[in-house]
Amino acid sequence: MLEKTEFLSEGCEPQMTALDCLNIGEVSANLAQVRSRSAVAIDCMSAETCATLSNLADQLQYRKARPVTGSVKTPVYQDFELDYEVPREHPFWRIAEALQSVFGPLLDGFRSEARSDSDTNFSLNDLIVQRYPPGCGGISPHRDHVEYRMIILIVLLSGDGDFRIHPERHEDEGAIIDFQPGQLLMMGAPGIASNFVRPFHSVRNITAMRRTIGMRFDRRLAGLST
């Protein structure tokens, strides 16, 4: 584990290390599909790397998610653990930087009337690590905040569960995305295409410890929100 941690913190190219199975051509091809399919998962890291990063994830300080969030009319039910305060020097931020170096130029090539000037400053400046213990309730259908822009990225390090995209907030409708450990989920966000609608999504049916790293471009953190 130390070797992996050291090369991530000492500045070696993360694309060639932690993201040891990521194919930039595959990223480009599937990114275009996200504009119409809402979410796509592709391979990004080996089982060995997933095991190393899972060990790192377990060393973080987690808190329980708020059981109910959202509004009275549209509550979201949550049952998982999270760490939203991962230090900037942590290796997981090096992964975010590596992915930004891949996605930034590709997103710059998109010509969407939905993009604002602030979207051209794409930066993965928001990082959250989550654990879903076996038997937990996961999270009910919800949409991410409108200020998360362009693309939302999630790396699945371990575990199982159903990641589902819903046409509406109803839990009994929707399609399961094939999303396995070692894969990177790309989910569209406002600005990725004209009239893009933020997808409702949920995570359910966890029977083995599910560990994820989520990375987003939050315009509020960049001081660019409107």
PDB file of C-alpha atoms in Angstrom:
ATOM      1  CA  MET A   1       0.000   0.000   0.000  1.00  0.00           C
ATOM      2  CA  LEU A   2       2.840   2.423   0.743  1.00  0.00           C
ATOM      3  CA  GLU A   3       4.189   2.306  -2.785  1.00  0.00           C
ATOM      4  CA  LYS A   4       0.833   3.333  -4.232  1.00  0.00           C
ATOM      5  CA  THR A   5       0.393   6.072  -1.650  1.00  0.00           C
ATOM      6  CA  GLU A   6       3.883   7.398  -2.251  1.00  0.00           C
ATOM      7  CA  PHE A   7       3.651   7.630  -6.012  1.00  0.00           C
ATOM      8  CA  LEU A   8       0.330   9.415  -5.781  1.00  0.00           C
ATOM      9  CA  SER A   9       1.662  11.966  -3.320  1.00  0.00           C
ATOM     10  CA  GLU A  10       5.028  12.514  -4.971  1.00  0.00           C
ATOM     11  CA  GLY A  11       3.700  13.784  -8.266  1.00  0.00           C
ATOM     12  CA  CYS A  12       4.016  10.829 -10.654  1.00  0.00           C
ATOM     13  CA  GLU A  13       1.402  10.821 -13.410  1.00  0.00           C
ATOM     14  CA  PRO A  14      -1.782   9.509 -11.739  1.00  0.00           C
ATOM     15  CA  GLN A  15      -3.277   8.656 -15.157  1.00  0.00           C
ATOM     16  CA  MET A  16      -0.622   5.964 -15.490  1.00  0.00           C
ATOM     17  CA  THR A  17      -0.841   4.766 -11.891  1.00  0.00           C
ATOM     18  CA  ALA A  18      -4.108   4.926  -9.948  1.00  0.00           C
ATOM     19  CA  LEU A  19      -6.100   5.225 -13.186  1.00  0.00           C
ATOM     20  CA  ASP A  20      -4.238   2.260 -14.613  1.00  0.00           C
ATOM     21  CA  CYS A  21      -7.119   1.001 -16.774  1.00  0.00           C
ATOM     22  CA  LEU A  22      -8.472   4.327 -18.043  1.00  0.00           C
ATOM     23  CA  ASN A  23      -8.539   4.706 -21.828  1.00  0.00           C
ATOM     24  CA  ILE A  24      -8.838   8.323 -22.930  1.00  0.00           C
ATOM     25  CA  GLY A  25     -10.337   7.286 -26.254  1.00  0.00           C
ATOM     26  CA  GLU A  26     -13.051   5.402 -24.396  1.00  0.00           C
ATOM     27  CA  VAL A  27     -13.644   8.425 -22.176  1.00  0.00           C
ATOM     28  CA  SER A  28     -14.136  10.636 -25.224  1.00  0.00           C
ATOM     29  CA  ALA A  29     -16.489   8.212 -26.974  1.00  0.00           C
ATOM     30  CA  ASN A  30     -18.656   7.650 -23.907  1.00  0.00           C
ATOM     31  CA  LEU A  31     -18.687  11.284 -22.846  1.00  0.00           C
ATOM     32  CA  ALA A  32     -20.642  12.067 -25.990  1.00  0.00           C
ATOM     33  CA  GLN A  33     -23.183   9.389 -25.031  1.00  0.00           C
ATOM     34  CA  VAL A  34     -23.701  10.944 -21.604  1.00  0.00           C
ATOM     35  CA  ARG A  35     -25.419  13.867 -23.266  1.00  0.00           C
ATOM     36  CA  SER A  36     -28.314  11.609 -24.245  1.00  0.00           C
ATOM     37  CA  ARG A  37     -28.030   8.608 -21.875  1.00  0.00           C
ATOM     38  CA  SER A  38     -27.478  10.554 -18.606  1.00  0.00           C
ATOM     39  CA  ALA A  39     -24.887   8.125 -17.197  1.00  0.00           C
ATOM     40  CA  VAL A  40     -22.262   5.660 -18.459  1.00  0.00           C
ATOM     41  CA  ALA A  41     -19.643   3.578 -16.609  1.00  0.00           C
ATOM     42  CA  ILE A  42     -16.227   2.646 -18.031  1.00  0.00           C
ATOM     43  CA  ASP A  43     -13.172   0.811 -16.714  1.00  0.00           C
ATOM     44  CA  CYS A  44     -10.616   2.980 -14.927  1.00  0.00           C
ATOM     45  CA  MET A  45      -8.549   0.973 -12.431  1.00  0.00           C
ATOM     46  CA  SER A  46      -7.360  -2.536 -11.646  1.00  0.00           C
ATOM     47  CA  ALA A  47      -8.527  -4.759  -8.798  1.00  0.00           C
ATOM     48  CA  GLU A  48      -5.149  -4.271  -7.119  1.00  0.00           C
ATOM     49  CA  THR A  49      -5.502  -0.500  -7.222  1.00  0.00           C
ATOM     50  CA  CYS A  50      -9.083  -0.728  -5.938  1.00  0.00           C
ATOM     51  CA  ALA A  51      -7.878  -2.761  -2.950  1.00  0.00           C
ATOM     52  CA  THR A  52      -5.138  -0.238  -2.192  1.00  0.00           C
ATOM     53  CA  LEU A  53      -7.508   2.721  -2.405  1.00  0.00           C
ATOM     54  CA  SER A  54     -10.170   0.909  -0.368  1.00  0.00           C
ATOM     55  CA  ASN A  55      -7.616   0.606   2.428  1.00  0.00           C
ATOM     56  CA  LEU A  56      -6.923   4.328   2.147  1.00  0.00           C
ATOM     57  CA  ALA A  57     -10.654   5.054   2.202  1.00  0.00           C
ATOM     58  CA  ASP A  58     -11.079   3.100   5.431  1.00  0.00           C
ATOM     59  CA  GLN A  59      -8.539   5.362   7.151  1.00  0.00           C
ATOM     60  CA  LEU A  60     -10.738   8.446   6.685  1.00  0.00           C
ATOM     61  CA  GLN A  61     -13.079   9.902   9.303  1.00  0.00           C
ATOM     62  CA  TYR A  62     -16.716   9.213   8.439  1.00  0.00           C
ATOM     63  CA  ARG A  63     -20.010  10.490   9.755  1.00  0.00           C
ATOM     64  CA  LYS A  64     -23.501   9.164   9.192  1.00  0.00           C
ATOM     65  CA  ALA A  65     -25.475  10.876   6.474  1.00  0.00           C
ATOM     66  CA  ARG A  66     -28.499  12.854   7.578  1.00  0.00           C
ATOM     67  CA  PRO A  67     -31.381  10.322   7.491  1.00  0.00           C
ATOM     68  CA  VAL A  68     -33.739  12.674   5.659  1.00  0.00           C
ATOM     69  CA  THR A  69     -32.761  15.653   3.531  1.00  0.00           C
ATOM     70  CA  GLY A  70     -34.438  17.697   0.799  1.00  0.00           C
ATOM     71  CA  SER A  71     -37.763  19.454   1.216  1.00  0.00           C
ATOM     72  CA  VAL A  72     -40.945  18.387   2.962  1.00  0.00           C
ATOM     73  CA  LYS A  73     -42.599  17.727  -0.397  1.00  0.00           C
ATOM     74  CA  THR A  74     -39.611  15.936  -1.920  1.00  0.00           C
ATOM     75  CA  PRO A  75     -37.706  14.189   0.888  1.00  0.00           C
ATOM     76  CA  VAL A  76     -34.568  12.173   0.157  1.00  0.00           C
ATOM     77  CA  TYR A  77     -33.818   9.221   2.425  1.00  0.00           C
ATOM     78  CA  GLN A  78     -30.162   8.464   3.155  1.00  0.00           C
ATOM     79  CA  ASP A  79     -28.421   5.601   4.929  1.00  0.00           C
ATOM     80  CA  PHE A  80     -24.650   5.602   4.394  1.00  0.00           C
ATOM     81  CA  GLU A  81     -21.384   7.076   5.743  1.00  0.00           C
ATOM     82  CA  LEU A  82     -19.482   9.996   4.251  1.00  0.00           C
ATOM     83  CA  ASP A  83     -16.343  12.073   4.552  1.00  0.00           C
ATOM     84  CA  TYR A  84     -16.766  15.477   2.918  1.00  0.00           C
ATOM     85  CA  GLU A  85     -13.605  16.950   4.438  1.00  0.00           C
ATOM     86  CA  VAL A  86     -10.819  14.957   2.789  1.00  0.00           C
ATOM     87  CA  PRO A  87      -7.592  16.994   3.174  1.00  0.00           C
ATOM     88  CA  ARG A  88      -6.202  18.500  -0.022  1.00  0.00           C
ATOM     89  CA  GLU A  89      -2.944  16.619   0.466  1.00  0.00           C
ATOM     90  CA  HIS A  90      -4.749  13.264   0.431  1.00  0.00           C
ATOM     91  CA  PRO A  91      -4.022  10.984  -2.569  1.00  0.00           C
ATOM     92  CA  PHE A  92      -7.702  11.023  -3.571  1.00  0.00           C
ATOM     93  CA  TRP A  93      -7.309  14.655  -4.625  1.00  0.00           C
ATOM     94  CA  ARG A  94      -4.491  13.575  -6.958  1.00  0.00           C
ATOM     95  CA  ILE A  95      -7.002  11.284  -8.646  1.00  0.00           C
ATOM     96  CA  ALA A  96      -9.374  14.236  -9.055  1.00  0.00           C
ATOM     97  CA  GLU A  97      -6.563  16.278 -10.597  1.00  0.00           C
ATOM     98  CA  ALA A  98      -5.718  13.449 -12.984  1.00  0.00           C
ATOM     99  CA  LEU A  99      -9.339  13.144 -14.090  1.00  0.00           C
ATOM    100  CA  GLN A 100      -9.596  16.903 -14.488  1.00  0.00           C
ATOM    101  CA  SER A 101      -6.605  16.811 -16.843  1.00  0.00           C
ATOM    102  CA  VAL A 102      -8.469  14.237 -18.945  1.00  0.00           C
ATOM    103  CA  PHE A 103     -11.968  15.708 -18.885  1.00  0.00           C
ATOM    104  CA  GLY A 104     -11.072  19.407 -19.010  1.00  0.00           C
ATOM    105  CA  PRO A 105      -9.832  19.421 -22.630  1.00  0.00           C
ATOM    106  CA  LEU A 106     -12.656  17.131 -23.755  1.00  0.00           C
ATOM    107  CA  LEU A 107     -15.310  19.362 -22.200  1.00  0.00           C
ATOM    108  CA  ASP A 108     -13.676  22.424 -23.722  1.00  0.00           C
ATOM    109  CA  GLY A 109     -14.317  20.786 -27.075  1.00  0.00           C
ATOM    110  CA  PHE A 110     -18.044  20.584 -26.454  1.00  0.00           C
ATOM    111  CA  ARG A 111     -20.028  23.358 -28.069  1.00  0.00           C
ATOM    112  CA  SER A 112     -23.247  23.591 -26.097  1.00  0.00           C
ATOM    113  CA  GLU A 113     -25.456  26.638 -25.862  1.00  0.00           C
ATOM    114  CA  ALA A 114     -26.238  25.462 -22.329  1.00  0.00           C
ATOM    115  CA  ARG A 115     -22.721  26.324 -21.227  1.00  0.00           C
ATOM    116  CA  SER A 116     -22.095  29.616 -19.512  1.00  0.00           C
ATOM    117  CA  ASP A 117     -18.768  31.423 -19.368  1.00  0.00           C
ATOM    118  CA  SER A 118     -18.177  30.008 -15.893  1.00  0.00           C
ATOM    119  CA  ASP A 119     -18.515  26.443 -17.203  1.00  0.00           C
ATOM    120  CA  THR A 120     -15.325  26.923 -19.199  1.00  0.00           C
ATOM    121  CA  ASN A 121     -13.463  27.088 -15.880  1.00  0.00           C
ATOM    122  CA  PHE A 122     -14.181  23.394 -15.234  1.00  0.00           C
ATOM    123  CA  SER A 123     -12.430  22.159 -12.113  1.00  0.00           C
ATOM    124  CA  LEU A 124     -13.084  19.076  -9.988  1.00  0.00           C
ATOM    125  CA  ASN A 125     -13.140  21.145  -6.811  1.00  0.00           C
ATOM    126  CA  ASP A 126     -15.629  19.058  -4.804  1.00  0.00           C
ATOM    127  CA  LEU A 127     -14.733  15.596  -3.469  1.00  0.00           C
ATOM    128  CA  ILE A 128     -16.713  13.220  -1.277  1.00  0.00           C
ATOM    129  CA  VAL A 129     -15.907   9.678  -0.151  1.00  0.00           C
ATOM    130  CA  GLN A 130     -18.820   7.440   0.788  1.00  0.00           C
ATOM    131  CA  ARG A 131     -19.223   3.999   2.346  1.00  0.00           C
ATOM    132  CA  TYR A 132     -22.407   1.969   2.117  1.00  0.00           C
ATOM    133  CA  PRO A 133     -22.283  -0.897   4.672  1.00  0.00           C
ATOM    134  CA  PRO A 134     -23.981  -4.203   3.821  1.00  0.00           C
ATOM    135  CA  GLY A 135     -27.717  -3.993   4.389  1.00  0.00           C
ATOM    136  CA  CYS A 136     -27.879  -0.192   4.508  1.00  0.00           C
ATOM    137  CA  GLY A 137     -30.694   1.667   2.793  1.00  0.00           C
ATOM    138  CA  GLY A 138     -28.447   3.608   0.406  1.00  0.00           C
ATOM    139  CA  ILE A 139     -30.128   6.709  -0.978  1.00  0.00           C
ATOM    140  CA  SER A 140     -33.560   7.222  -2.516  1.00  0.00           C
ATOM    141  CA  PRO A 141     -34.108   8.866  -5.934  1.00  0.00           C
ATOM    142  CA  HIS A 142     -32.800  12.432  -5.990  1.00  0.00           C
ATOM    143  CA  ARG A 143     -31.119  14.982  -8.234  1.00  0.00           C
ATOM    144  CA  ASP A 144     -27.773  16.595  -7.509  1.00  0.00           C
ATOM    145  CA  HIS A 145     -27.572  20.350  -6.936  1.00  0.00           C
ATOM    146  CA  VAL A 146     -27.996  22.537 -10.013  1.00  0.00           C
ATOM    147  CA  GLU A 147     -24.644  24.214  -9.312  1.00  0.00           C
ATOM    148  CA  TYR A 148     -22.796  20.953  -9.998  1.00  0.00           C
ATOM    149  CA  ARG A 149     -21.887  21.518 -13.628  1.00  0.00           C
ATOM    150  CA  MET A 150     -20.967  19.613 -16.794  1.00  0.00           C
ATOM    151  CA  ILE A 151     -20.080  16.158 -15.471  1.00  0.00           C
ATOM    152  CA  ILE A 152     -20.240  14.252 -12.189  1.00  0.00           C
ATOM    153  CA  LEU A 153     -17.652  11.498 -11.725  1.00  0.00           C
ATOM    154  CA  ILE A 154     -17.844   8.557  -9.324  1.00  0.00           C
ATOM    155  CA  VAL A 155     -15.182   5.886  -8.884  1.00  0.00           C
ATOM    156  CA  LEU A 156     -16.460   2.615  -7.413  1.00  0.00           C
ATOM    157  CA  LEU A 157     -13.716   1.006  -5.328  1.00  0.00           C
ATOM    158  CA  SER A 158     -15.582  -1.970  -3.863  1.00  0.00           C
ATOM    159  CA  GLY A 159     -18.906  -3.580  -3.130  1.00  0.00           C
ATOM    160  CA  ASP A 160     -22.158  -3.990  -4.978  1.00  0.00           C
ATOM    161  CA  GLY A 161     -25.581  -2.389  -5.192  1.00  0.00           C
ATOM    162  CA  ASP A 162     -27.910  -1.016  -7.844  1.00  0.00           C
ATOM    163  CA  PHE A 163     -27.137   2.438  -9.242  1.00  0.00           C
ATOM    164  CA  ARG A 164     -30.345   3.369 -10.986  1.00  0.00           C
ATOM    165  CA  ILE A 165     -31.347   6.283 -13.226  1.00  0.00           C
ATOM    166  CA  HIS A 166     -35.011   7.276 -12.855  1.00  0.00           C
ATOM    167  CA  PRO A 167     -37.146   9.265 -15.323  1.00  0.00           C
ATOM    168  CA  GLU A 168     -38.978  10.769 -12.346  1.00  0.00           C
ATOM    169  CA  ARG A 169     -38.676  10.627  -8.579  1.00  0.00           C
ATOM    170  CA  HIS A 170     -40.637   7.355  -8.411  1.00  0.00           C
ATOM    171  CA  GLU A 171     -38.511   4.510  -7.054  1.00  0.00           C
ATOM    172  CA  ASP A 172     -40.310   1.756  -8.949  1.00  0.00           C
ATOM    173  CA  GLU A 173     -39.229   3.105 -12.343  1.00  0.00           C
ATOM    174  CA  GLY A 174     -35.815   3.448 -13.916  1.00  0.00           C
ATOM    175  CA  ALA A 175     -32.873   1.582 -15.392  1.00  0.00           C
ATOM    176  CA  ILE A 176     -29.936   0.043 -13.538  1.00  0.00           C
ATOM    177  CA  ILE A 177     -26.560   1.257 -14.808  1.00  0.00           C
ATOM    178  CA  ASP A 178     -23.962  -1.512 -15.093  1.00  0.00           C
ATOM    179  CA  PHE A 179     -21.420  -0.045 -12.659  1.00  0.00           C
ATOM    180  CA  GLN A 180     -18.799  -2.380 -11.193  1.00  0.00           C
ATOM    181  CA  PRO A 181     -15.773  -1.958  -8.871  1.00  0.00           C
ATOM    182  CA  GLY A 182     -12.865  -0.493 -10.807  1.00  0.00           C
ATOM    183  CA  GLN A 183     -15.147   1.568 -13.018  1.00  0.00           C
ATOM    184  CA  LEU A 184     -15.716   5.296 -13.407  1.00  0.00           C
ATOM    185  CA  LEU A 185     -19.295   6.510 -13.684  1.00  0.00           C
ATOM    186  CA  MET A 186     -19.824   9.607 -15.807  1.00  0.00           C
ATOM    187  CA  MET A 187     -23.156  11.298 -15.114  1.00  0.00           C
ATOM    188  CA  GLY A 188     -24.251  14.391 -16.964  1.00  0.00           C
ATOM    189  CA  ALA A 189     -24.938  17.725 -15.283  1.00  0.00           C
ATOM    190  CA  PRO A 190     -26.221  21.119 -16.475  1.00  0.00           C
ATOM    191  CA  GLY A 191     -24.020  22.525 -19.227  1.00  0.00           C
ATOM    192  CA  ILE A 192     -23.160  19.176 -20.819  1.00  0.00           C
ATOM    193  CA  ALA A 193     -25.817  19.665 -23.514  1.00  0.00           C
ATOM    194  CA  SER A 194     -28.632  21.991 -24.460  1.00  0.00           C
ATOM    195  CA  ASN A 195     -31.727  21.423 -22.329  1.00  0.00           C
ATOM    196  CA  PHE A 196     -29.988  18.676 -20.350  1.00  0.00           C
ATOM    197  CA  VAL A 197     -32.221  17.524 -17.494  1.00  0.00           C
ATOM    198  CA  ARG A 198     -30.509  16.512 -14.259  1.00  0.00           C
ATOM    199  CA  PRO A 199     -31.212  12.801 -13.814  1.00  0.00           C
ATOM    200  CA  PHE A 200     -32.883  11.346 -10.763  1.00  0.00           C
ATOM    201  CA  HIS A 201     -30.704   8.546  -9.421  1.00  0.00           C
ATOM    202  CA  SER A 202     -30.540   6.190  -6.461  1.00  0.00           C
ATOM    203  CA  VAL A 203     -28.355   3.525  -4.840  1.00  0.00           C
ATOM    204  CA  ARG A 204     -30.017   0.467  -3.314  1.00  0.00           C
ATOM    205  CA  ASN A 205     -29.544  -3.251  -2.558  1.00  0.00           C
ATOM    206  CA  ILE A 206     -26.072  -3.187  -1.007  1.00  0.00           C
ATOM    207  CA  THR A 207     -24.838  -6.553   0.293  1.00  0.00           C
ATOM    208  CA  ALA A 208     -21.053  -5.905   0.353  1.00  0.00           C
ATOM    209  CA  MET A 209     -19.235  -2.779   1.570  1.00  0.00           C
ATOM    210  CA  ARG A 210     -19.587  -0.204  -1.205  1.00  0.00           C
ATOM    211  CA  ARG A 211     -16.869   2.463  -1.296  1.00  0.00           C
ATOM    212  CA  THR A 212     -16.987   5.373  -3.720  1.00  0.00           C
ATOM    213  CA  ILE A 213     -15.084   8.564  -4.518  1.00  0.00           C
ATOM    214  CA  GLY A 214     -17.302  11.292  -5.962  1.00  0.00           C
ATOM    215  CA  MET A 215     -15.882  14.329  -7.773  1.00  0.00           C
ATOM    216  CA  ARG A 216     -17.762  17.352  -9.074  1.00  0.00           C
ATOM    217  CA  PHE A 217     -17.352  20.886 -10.385  1.00  0.00           C
ATOM    218  CA  ASP A 218     -19.230  23.080  -7.909  1.00  0.00           C
ATOM    219  CA  ARG A 219     -19.553  26.641  -9.210  1.00  0.00           C
ATOM    220  CA  ARG A 220     -20.342  27.857  -5.695  1.00  0.00           C
ATOM    221  CA  LEU A 221     -16.911  26.765  -4.456  1.00  0.00           C
ATOM    222  CA  ALA A 222     -15.316  28.494  -7.423  1.00  0.00           C
ATOM    223  CA  GLY A 223     -17.236  31.721  -6.719  1.00  0.00           C
ATOM    224  CA  LEU A 224     -18.941  31.440 -10.110  1.00  0.00           C
ATOM    225  CA  SER A 225     -22.554  30.659  -9.189  1.00  0.00           C
ATOM    226  CA  THR A 226     -25.263  32.849 -10.668  1.00  0.00           C
TER     227      THR A 226
END
